CSV table of N, CA and C in Angstrom, one decimal:
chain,number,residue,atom,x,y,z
A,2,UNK,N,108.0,98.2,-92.1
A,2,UNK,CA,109.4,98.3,-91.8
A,2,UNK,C,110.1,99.0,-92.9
A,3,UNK,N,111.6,99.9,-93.0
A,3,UNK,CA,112.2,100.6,-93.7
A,3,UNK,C,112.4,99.5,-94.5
A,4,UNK,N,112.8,100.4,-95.5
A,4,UNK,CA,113.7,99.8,-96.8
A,4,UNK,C,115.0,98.8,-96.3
A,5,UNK,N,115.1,97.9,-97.0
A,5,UNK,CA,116.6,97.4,-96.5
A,5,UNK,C,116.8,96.7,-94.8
A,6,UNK,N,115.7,96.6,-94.2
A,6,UNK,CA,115.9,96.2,-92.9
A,6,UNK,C,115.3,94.8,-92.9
A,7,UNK,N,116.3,94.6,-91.9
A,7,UNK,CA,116.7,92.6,-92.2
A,7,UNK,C,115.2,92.0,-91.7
A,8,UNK,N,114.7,92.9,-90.9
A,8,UNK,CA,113.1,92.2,-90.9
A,8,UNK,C,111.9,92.4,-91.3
A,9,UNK,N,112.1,93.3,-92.8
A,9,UNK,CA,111.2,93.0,-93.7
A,9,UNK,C,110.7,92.4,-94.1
A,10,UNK,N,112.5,91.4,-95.0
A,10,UNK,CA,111.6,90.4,-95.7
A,10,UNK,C,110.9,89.5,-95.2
A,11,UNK,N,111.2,89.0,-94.3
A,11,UNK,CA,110.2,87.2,-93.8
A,11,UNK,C,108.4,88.3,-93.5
A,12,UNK,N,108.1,89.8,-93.5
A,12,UNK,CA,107.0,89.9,-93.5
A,12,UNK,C,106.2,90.1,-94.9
A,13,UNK,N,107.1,89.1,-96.0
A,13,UNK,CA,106.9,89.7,-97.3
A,13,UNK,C,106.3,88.1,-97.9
A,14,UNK,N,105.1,88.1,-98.3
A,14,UNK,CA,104.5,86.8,-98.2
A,14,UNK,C,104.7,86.2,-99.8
A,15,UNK,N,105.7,84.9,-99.2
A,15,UNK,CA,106.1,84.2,-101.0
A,15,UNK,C,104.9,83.9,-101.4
A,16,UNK,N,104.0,83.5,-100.4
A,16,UNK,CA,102.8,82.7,-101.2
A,16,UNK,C,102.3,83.7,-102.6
A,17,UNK,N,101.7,84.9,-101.6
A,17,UNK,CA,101.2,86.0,-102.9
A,17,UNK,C,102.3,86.2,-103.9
A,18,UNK,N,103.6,86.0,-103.9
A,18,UNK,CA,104.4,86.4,-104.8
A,18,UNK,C,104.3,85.6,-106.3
A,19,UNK,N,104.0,83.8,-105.8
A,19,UNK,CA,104.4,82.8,-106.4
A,19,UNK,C,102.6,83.3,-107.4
A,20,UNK,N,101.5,83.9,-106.6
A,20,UNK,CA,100.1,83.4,-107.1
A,20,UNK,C,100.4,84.6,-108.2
A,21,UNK,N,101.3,85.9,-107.9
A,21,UNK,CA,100.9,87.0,-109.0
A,21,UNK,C,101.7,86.4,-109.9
A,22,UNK,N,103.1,85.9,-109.8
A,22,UNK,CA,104.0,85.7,-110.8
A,22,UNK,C,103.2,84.2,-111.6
A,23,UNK,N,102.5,83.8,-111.2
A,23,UNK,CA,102.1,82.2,-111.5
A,23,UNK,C,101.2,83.1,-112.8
A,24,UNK,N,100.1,84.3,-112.4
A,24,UNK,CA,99.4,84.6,-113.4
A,24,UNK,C,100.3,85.7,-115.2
A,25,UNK,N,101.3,86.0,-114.1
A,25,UNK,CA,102.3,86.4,-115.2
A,25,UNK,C,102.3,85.8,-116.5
A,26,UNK,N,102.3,84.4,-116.2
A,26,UNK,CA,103.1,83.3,-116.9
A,26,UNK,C,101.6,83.3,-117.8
A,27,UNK,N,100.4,83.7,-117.6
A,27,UNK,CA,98.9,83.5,-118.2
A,27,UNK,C,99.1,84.3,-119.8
A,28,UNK,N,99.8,85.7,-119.3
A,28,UNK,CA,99.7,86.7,-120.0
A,28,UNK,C,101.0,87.0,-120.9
A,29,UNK,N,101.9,86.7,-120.9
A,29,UNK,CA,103.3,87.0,-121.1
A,29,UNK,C,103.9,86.0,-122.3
A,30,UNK,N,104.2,85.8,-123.2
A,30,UNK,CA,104.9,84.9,-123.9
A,30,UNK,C,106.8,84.4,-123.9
A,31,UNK,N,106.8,85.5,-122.8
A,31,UNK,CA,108.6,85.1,-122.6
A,31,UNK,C,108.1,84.6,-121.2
A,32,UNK,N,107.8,85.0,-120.4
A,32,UNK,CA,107.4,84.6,-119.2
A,32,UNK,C,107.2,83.0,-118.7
A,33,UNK,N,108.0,81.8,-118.4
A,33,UNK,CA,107.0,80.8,-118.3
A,33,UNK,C,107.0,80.2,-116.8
A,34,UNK,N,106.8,79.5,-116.6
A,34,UNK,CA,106.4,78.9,-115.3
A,34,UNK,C,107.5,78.5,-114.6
A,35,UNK,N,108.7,78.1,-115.2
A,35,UNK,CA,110.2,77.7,-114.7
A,35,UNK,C,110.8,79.4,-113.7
A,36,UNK,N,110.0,80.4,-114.2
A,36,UNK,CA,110.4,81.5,-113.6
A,36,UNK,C,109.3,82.0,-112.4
A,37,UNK,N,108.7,81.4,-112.0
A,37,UNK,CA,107.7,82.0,-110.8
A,37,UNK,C,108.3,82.1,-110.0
A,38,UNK,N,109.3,80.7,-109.5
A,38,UNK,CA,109.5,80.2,-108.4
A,38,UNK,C,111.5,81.4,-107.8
A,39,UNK,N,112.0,81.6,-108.9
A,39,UNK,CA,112.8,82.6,-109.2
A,39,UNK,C,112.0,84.2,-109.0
A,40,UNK,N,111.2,84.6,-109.4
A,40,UNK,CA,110.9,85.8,-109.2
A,40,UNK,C,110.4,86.2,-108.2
A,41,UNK,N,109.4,84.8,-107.8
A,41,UNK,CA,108.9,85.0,-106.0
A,41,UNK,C,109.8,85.3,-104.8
A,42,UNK,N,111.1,84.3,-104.6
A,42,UNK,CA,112.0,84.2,-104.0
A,42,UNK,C,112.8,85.8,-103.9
A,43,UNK,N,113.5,86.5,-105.4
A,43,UNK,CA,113.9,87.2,-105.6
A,43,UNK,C,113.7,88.7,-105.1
A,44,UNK,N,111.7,88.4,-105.1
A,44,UNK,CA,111.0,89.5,-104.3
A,44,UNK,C,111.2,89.8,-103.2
A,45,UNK,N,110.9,88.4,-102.5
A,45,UNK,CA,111.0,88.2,-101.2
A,45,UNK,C,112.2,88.7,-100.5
A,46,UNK,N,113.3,88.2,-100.8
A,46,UNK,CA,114.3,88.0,-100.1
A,46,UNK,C,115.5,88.6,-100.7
A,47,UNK,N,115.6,88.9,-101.6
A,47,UNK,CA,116.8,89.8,-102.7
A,47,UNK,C,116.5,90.9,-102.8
A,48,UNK,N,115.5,91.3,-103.5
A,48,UNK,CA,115.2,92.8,-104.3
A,48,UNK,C,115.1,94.0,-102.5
A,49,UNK,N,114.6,93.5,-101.3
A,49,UNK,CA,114.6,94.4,-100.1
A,49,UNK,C,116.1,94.9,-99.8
A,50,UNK,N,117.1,94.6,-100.1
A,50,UNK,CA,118.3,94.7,-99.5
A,50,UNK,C,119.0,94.8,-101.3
A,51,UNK,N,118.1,95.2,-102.3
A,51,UNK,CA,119.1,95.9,-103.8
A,51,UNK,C,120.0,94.8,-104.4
A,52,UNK,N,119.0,93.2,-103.9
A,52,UNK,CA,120.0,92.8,-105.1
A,52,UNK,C,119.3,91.8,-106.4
A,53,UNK,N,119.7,91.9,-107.1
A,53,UNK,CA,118.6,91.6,-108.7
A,53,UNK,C,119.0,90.1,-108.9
A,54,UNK,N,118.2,89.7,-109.4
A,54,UNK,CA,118.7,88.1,-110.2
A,54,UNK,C,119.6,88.4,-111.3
A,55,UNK,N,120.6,89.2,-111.9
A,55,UNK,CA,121.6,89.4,-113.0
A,55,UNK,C,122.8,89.9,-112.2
A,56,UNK,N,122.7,90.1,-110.5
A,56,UNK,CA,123.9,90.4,-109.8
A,56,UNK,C,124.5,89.0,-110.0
A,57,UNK,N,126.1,89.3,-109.6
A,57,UNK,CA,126.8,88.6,-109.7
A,57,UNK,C,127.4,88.9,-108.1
A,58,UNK,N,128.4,87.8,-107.4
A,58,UNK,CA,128.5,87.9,-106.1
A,58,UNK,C,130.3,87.2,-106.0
A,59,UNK,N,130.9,88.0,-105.9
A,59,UNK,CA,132.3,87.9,-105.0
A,59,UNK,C,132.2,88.4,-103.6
A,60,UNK,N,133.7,87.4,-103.5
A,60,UNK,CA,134.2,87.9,-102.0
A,60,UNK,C,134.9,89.1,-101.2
A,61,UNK,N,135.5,89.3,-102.5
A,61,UNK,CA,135.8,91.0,-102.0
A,61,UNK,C,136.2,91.6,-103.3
A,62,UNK,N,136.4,93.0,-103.4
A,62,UNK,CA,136.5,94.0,-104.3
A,62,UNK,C,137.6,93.4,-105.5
A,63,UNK,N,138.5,93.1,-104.6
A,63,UNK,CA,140.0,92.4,-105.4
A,63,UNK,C,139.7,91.4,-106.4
A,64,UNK,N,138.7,90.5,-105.5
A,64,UNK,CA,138.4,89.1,-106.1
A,64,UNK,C,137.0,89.5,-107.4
A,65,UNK,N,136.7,90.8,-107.3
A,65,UNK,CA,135.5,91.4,-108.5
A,65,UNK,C,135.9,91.7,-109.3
A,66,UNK,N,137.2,92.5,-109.2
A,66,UNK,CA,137.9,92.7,-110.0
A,66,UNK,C,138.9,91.7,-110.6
A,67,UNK,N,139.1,90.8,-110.4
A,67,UNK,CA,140.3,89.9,-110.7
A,67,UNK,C,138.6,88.9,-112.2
A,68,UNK,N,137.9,89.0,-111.7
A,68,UNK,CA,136.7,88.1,-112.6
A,68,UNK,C,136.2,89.1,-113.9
A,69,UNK,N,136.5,90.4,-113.8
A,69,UNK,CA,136.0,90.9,-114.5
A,69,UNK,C,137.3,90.9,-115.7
A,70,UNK,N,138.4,91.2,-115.4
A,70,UNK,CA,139.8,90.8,-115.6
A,70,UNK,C,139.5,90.0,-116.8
A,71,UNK,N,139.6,88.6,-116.1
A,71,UNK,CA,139.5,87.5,-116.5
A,71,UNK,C,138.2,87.0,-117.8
A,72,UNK,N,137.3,87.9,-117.2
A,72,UNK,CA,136.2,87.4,-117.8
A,72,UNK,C,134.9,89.2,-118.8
A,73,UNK,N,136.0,89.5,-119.8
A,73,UNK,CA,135.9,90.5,-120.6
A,73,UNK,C,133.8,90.7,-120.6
A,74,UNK,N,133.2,89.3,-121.0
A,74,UNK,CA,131.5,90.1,-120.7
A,74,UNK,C,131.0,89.9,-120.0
A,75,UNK,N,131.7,90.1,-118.6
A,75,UNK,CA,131.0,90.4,-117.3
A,75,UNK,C,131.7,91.7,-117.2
A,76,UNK,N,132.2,92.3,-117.6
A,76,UNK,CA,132.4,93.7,-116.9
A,76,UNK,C,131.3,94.8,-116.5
A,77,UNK,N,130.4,94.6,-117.5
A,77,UNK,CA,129.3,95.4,-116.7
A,77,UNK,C,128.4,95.0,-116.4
A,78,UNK,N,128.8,93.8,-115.4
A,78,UNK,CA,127.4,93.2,-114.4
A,78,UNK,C,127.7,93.7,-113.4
A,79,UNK,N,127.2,94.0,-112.6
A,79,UNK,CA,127.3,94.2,-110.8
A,79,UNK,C,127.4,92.9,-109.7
A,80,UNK,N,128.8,93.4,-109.5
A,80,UNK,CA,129.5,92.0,-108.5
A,80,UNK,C,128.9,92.8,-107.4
A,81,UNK,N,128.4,92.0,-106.1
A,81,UNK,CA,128.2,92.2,-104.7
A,81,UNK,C,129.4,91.9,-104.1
A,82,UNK,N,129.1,92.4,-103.2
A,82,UNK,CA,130.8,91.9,-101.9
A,82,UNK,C,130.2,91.8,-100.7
A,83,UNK,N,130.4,91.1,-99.9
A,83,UNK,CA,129.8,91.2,-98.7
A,83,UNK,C,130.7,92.8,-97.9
A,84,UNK,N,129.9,92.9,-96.8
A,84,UNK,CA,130.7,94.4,-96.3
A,84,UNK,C,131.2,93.7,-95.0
A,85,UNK,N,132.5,94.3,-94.7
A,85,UNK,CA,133.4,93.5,-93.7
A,85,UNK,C,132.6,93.8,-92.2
A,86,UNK,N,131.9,94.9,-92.0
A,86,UNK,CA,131.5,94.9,-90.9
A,86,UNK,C,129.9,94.2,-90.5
A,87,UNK,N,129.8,93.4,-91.4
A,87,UNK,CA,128.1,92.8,-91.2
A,87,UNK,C,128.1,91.3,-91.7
A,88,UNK,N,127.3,90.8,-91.1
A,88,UNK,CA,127.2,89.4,-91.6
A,88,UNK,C,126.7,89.2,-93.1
A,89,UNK,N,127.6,88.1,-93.2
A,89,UNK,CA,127.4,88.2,-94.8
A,89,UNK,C,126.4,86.9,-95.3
A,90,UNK,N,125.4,87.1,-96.7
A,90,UNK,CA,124.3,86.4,-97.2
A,90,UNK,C,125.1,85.2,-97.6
A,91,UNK,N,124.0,83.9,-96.8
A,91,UNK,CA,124.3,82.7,-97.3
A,91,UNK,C,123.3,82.0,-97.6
A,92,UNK,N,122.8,81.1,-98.8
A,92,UNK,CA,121.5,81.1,-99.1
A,92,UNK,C,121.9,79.4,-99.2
A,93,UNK,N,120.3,78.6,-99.8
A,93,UNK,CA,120.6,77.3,-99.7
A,93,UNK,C,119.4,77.0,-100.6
A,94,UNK,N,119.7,75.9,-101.6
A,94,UNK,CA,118.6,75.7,-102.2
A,94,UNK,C,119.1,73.9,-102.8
A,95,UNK,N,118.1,73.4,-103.4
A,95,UNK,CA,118.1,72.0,-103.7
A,95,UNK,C,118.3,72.0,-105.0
A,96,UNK,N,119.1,70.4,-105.1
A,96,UNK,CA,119.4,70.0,-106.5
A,96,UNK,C,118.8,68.6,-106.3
A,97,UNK,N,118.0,68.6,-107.8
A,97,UNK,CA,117.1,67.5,-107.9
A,97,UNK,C,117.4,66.7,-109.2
A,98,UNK,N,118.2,65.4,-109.3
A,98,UNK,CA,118.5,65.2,-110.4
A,98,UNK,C,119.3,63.5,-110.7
A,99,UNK,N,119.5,62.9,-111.5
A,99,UNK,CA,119.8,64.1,-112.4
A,99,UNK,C,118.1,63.5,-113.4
A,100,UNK,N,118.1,64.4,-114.4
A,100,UNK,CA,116.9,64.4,-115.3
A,100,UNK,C,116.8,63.2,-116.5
A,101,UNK,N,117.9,62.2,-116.7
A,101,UNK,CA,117.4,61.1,-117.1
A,101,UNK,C,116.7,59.9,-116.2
A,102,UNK,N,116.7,60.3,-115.0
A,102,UNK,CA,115.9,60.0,-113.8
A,102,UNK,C,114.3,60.3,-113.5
A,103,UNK,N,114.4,61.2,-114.5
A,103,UNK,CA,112.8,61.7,-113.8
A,103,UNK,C,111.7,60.8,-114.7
A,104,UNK,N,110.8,60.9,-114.3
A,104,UNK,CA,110.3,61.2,-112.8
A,104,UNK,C,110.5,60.4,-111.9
A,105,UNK,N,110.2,61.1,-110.6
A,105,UNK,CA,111.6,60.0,-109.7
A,105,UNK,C,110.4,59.4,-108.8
A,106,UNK,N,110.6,58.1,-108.2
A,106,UNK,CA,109.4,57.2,-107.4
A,106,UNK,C,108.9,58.5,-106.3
A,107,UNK,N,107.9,57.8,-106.3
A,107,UNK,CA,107.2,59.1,-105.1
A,107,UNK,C,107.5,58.4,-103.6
A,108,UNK,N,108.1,59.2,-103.1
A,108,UNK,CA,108.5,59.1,-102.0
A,108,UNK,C,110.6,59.0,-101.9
A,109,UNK,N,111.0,59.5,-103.2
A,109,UNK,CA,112.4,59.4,-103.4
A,109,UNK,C,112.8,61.1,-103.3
A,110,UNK,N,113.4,61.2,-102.0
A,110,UNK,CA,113.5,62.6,-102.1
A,110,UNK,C,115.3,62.4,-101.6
A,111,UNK,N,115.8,62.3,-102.9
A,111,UNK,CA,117.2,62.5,-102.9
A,111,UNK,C,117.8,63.8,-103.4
A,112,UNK,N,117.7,64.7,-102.4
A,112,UNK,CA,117.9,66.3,-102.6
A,112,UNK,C,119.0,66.3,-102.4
A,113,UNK,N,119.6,67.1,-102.8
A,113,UNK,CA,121.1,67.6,-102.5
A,113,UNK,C,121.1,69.4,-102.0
A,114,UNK,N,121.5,69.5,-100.7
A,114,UNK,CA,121.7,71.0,-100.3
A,114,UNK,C,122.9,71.7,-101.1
A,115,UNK,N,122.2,73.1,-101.8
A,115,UNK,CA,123.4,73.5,-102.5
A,115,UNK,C,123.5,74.8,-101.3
A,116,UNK,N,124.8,75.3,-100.8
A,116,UNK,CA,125.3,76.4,-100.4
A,116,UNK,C,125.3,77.4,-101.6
A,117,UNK,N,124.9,78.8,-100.9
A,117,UNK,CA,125.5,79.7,-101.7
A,117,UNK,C,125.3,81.1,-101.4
A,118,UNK,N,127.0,81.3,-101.3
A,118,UNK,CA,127.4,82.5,-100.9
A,118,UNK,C,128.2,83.7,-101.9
A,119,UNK,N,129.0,84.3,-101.3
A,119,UNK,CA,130.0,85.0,-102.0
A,119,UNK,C,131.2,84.6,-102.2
A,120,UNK,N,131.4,83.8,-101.6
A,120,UNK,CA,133.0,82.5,-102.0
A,120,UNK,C,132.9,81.7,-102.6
A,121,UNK,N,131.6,80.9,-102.2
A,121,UNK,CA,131.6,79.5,-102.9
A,121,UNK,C,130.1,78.8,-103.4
A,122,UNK,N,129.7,78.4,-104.4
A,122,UNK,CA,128.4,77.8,-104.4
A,122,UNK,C,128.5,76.3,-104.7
A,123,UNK,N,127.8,75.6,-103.6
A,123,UNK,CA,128.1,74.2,-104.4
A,123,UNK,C,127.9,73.3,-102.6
A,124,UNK,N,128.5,72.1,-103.4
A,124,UNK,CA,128.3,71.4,-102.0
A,124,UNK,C,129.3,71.2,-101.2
A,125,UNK,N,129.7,71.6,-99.9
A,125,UNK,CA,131.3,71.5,-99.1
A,125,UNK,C,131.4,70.2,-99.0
A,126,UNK,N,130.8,69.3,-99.5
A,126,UNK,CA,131.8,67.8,-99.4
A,126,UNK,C,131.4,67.2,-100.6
A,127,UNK,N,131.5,65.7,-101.1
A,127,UNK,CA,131.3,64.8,-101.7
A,127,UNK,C,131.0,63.6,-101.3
A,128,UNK,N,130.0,63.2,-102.3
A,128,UNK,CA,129.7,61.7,-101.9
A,128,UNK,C,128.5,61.0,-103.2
A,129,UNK,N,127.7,59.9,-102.8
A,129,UNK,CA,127.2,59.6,-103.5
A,129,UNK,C,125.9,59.3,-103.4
A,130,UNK,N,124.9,59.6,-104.4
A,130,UNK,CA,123.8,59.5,-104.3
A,130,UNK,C,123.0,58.7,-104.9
A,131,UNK,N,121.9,58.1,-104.6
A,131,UNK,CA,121.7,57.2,-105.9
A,131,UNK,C,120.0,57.7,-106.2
A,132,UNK,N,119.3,57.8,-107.5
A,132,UNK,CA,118.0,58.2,-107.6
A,132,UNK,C,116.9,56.9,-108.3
A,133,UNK,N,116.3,57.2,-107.9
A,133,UNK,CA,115.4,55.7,-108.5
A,133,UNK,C,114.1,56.4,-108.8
A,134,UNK,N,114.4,56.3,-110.6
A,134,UNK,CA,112.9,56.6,-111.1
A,134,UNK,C,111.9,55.8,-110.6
A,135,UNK,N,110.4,56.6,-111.5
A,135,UNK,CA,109.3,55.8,-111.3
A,135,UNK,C,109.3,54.4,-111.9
A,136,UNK,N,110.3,54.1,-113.3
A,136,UNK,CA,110.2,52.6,-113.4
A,136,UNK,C,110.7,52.1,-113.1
A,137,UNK,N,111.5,52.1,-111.7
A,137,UNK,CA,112.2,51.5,-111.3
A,137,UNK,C,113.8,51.0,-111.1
A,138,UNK,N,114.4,51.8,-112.4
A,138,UNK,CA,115.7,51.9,-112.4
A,138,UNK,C,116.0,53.0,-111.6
A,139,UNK,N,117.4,52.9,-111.4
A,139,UNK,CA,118.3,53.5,-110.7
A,139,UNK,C,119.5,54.5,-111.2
A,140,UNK,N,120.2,55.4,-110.7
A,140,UNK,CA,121.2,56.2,-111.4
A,140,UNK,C,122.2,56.6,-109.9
A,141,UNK,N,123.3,56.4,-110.1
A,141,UNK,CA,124.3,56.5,-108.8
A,141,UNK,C,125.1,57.5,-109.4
A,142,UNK,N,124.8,59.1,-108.4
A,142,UNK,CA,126.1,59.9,-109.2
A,142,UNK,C,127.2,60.5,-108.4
A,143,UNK,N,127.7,61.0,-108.5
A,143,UNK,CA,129.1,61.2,-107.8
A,143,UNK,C,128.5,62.9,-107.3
A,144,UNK,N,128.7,63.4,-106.1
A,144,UNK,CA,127.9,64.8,-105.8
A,144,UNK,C,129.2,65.4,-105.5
A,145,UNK,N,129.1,66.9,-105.2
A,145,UNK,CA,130.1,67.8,-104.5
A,145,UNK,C,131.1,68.5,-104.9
A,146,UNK,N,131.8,69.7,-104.2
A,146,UNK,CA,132.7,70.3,-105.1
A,146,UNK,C,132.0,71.7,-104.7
A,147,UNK,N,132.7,72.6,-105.0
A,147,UNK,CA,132.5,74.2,-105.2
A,147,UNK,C,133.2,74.7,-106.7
A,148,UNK,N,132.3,75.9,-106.3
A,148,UNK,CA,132.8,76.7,-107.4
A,148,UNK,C,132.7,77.9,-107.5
A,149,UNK,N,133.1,79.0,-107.9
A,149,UNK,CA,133.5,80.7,-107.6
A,149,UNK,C,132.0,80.5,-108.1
A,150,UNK,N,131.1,81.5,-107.2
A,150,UNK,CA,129.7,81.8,-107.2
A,150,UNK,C,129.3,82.9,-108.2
A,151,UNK,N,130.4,83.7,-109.1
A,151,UNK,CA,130.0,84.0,-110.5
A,151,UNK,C,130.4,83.4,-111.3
A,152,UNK,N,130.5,82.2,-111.3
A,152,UNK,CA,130.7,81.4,-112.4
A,152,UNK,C,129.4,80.0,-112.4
A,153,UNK,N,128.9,80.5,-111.5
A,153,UNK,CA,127.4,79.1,-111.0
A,153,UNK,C,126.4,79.7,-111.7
A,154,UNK,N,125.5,79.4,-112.4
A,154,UNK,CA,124.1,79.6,-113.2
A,154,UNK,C,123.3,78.9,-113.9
A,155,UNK,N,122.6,79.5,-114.8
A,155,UNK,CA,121.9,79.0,-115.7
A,155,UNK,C,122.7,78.9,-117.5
């Protein structure tokens, strides 16, 4: 399939992505394992349609410019915008936590769906979750909220 066409990517196999970048991590001393799963994905499903893991993503030109404004060393990152005549990227991924929890009993899959678009990344409601490590204690945390999706990272 061309460049950039929306049914590329699902013919773009994460498996092989995750095994070359997994051997990356063999060879590379900045490289480590927390990044496979980031570079596979990014192959797959970003880099076909030009967009990098260091893009940054607003909702429109105004609102890219109003961040850069505001926020002096982002000016020369590349904000995305969605384009008004095409449906715009919405992605979804899990939060697993929190980490004085871990490791968490097996069979405790208290995931939290994170949204994330060009408006907002985060969870559209609130509520509460509670995680129960493997010793058996517990952690109850308060979930939800958005937040301007260049301002969400690492």
């Amino acid at each position: 399939m061309p460049d950039g066409c929306m049914g590329a990517s699902p013919q773009t196999s994460l498996y092989e992505q995750v095994v070359k970048y997994t051997a990356e991590t063999a060879v590379s001393l900045s490289y480590t394992i927390h990044d496979v799963w980031i570079s596979a994905v990014a192959h797959c499903y970003l880099e076909p349609f030009g967009i990098t893991t260091d893009d940054l993503f607003a909702w429109t030109e105004a609102n890219a410019a109003s961040i850069r404004e505001a926020n002096g060393n982002l000016a020369d990152y590349s904000i995305i915008t969605p384009q008004s005549d095409r449906p715009y990227l919405v992605m979804q991924g899990t939060l697993l936590g929190p980490s004085d929890a871990h490791p968490f009993m097996e069979g405790n899959e208290s995931y939290q769906v994170l949204d994330m678009a060009a408006f907002a990344t985060g969870l559209p409601y609130s509520m509460e979750t509670t995680y129960l490590s493997s010793d058996g204690d517990t952690t109850t945390v308060a979930t939800g909220g958005l937040t301007e999706t260049f301002a969400y990272g690492d």
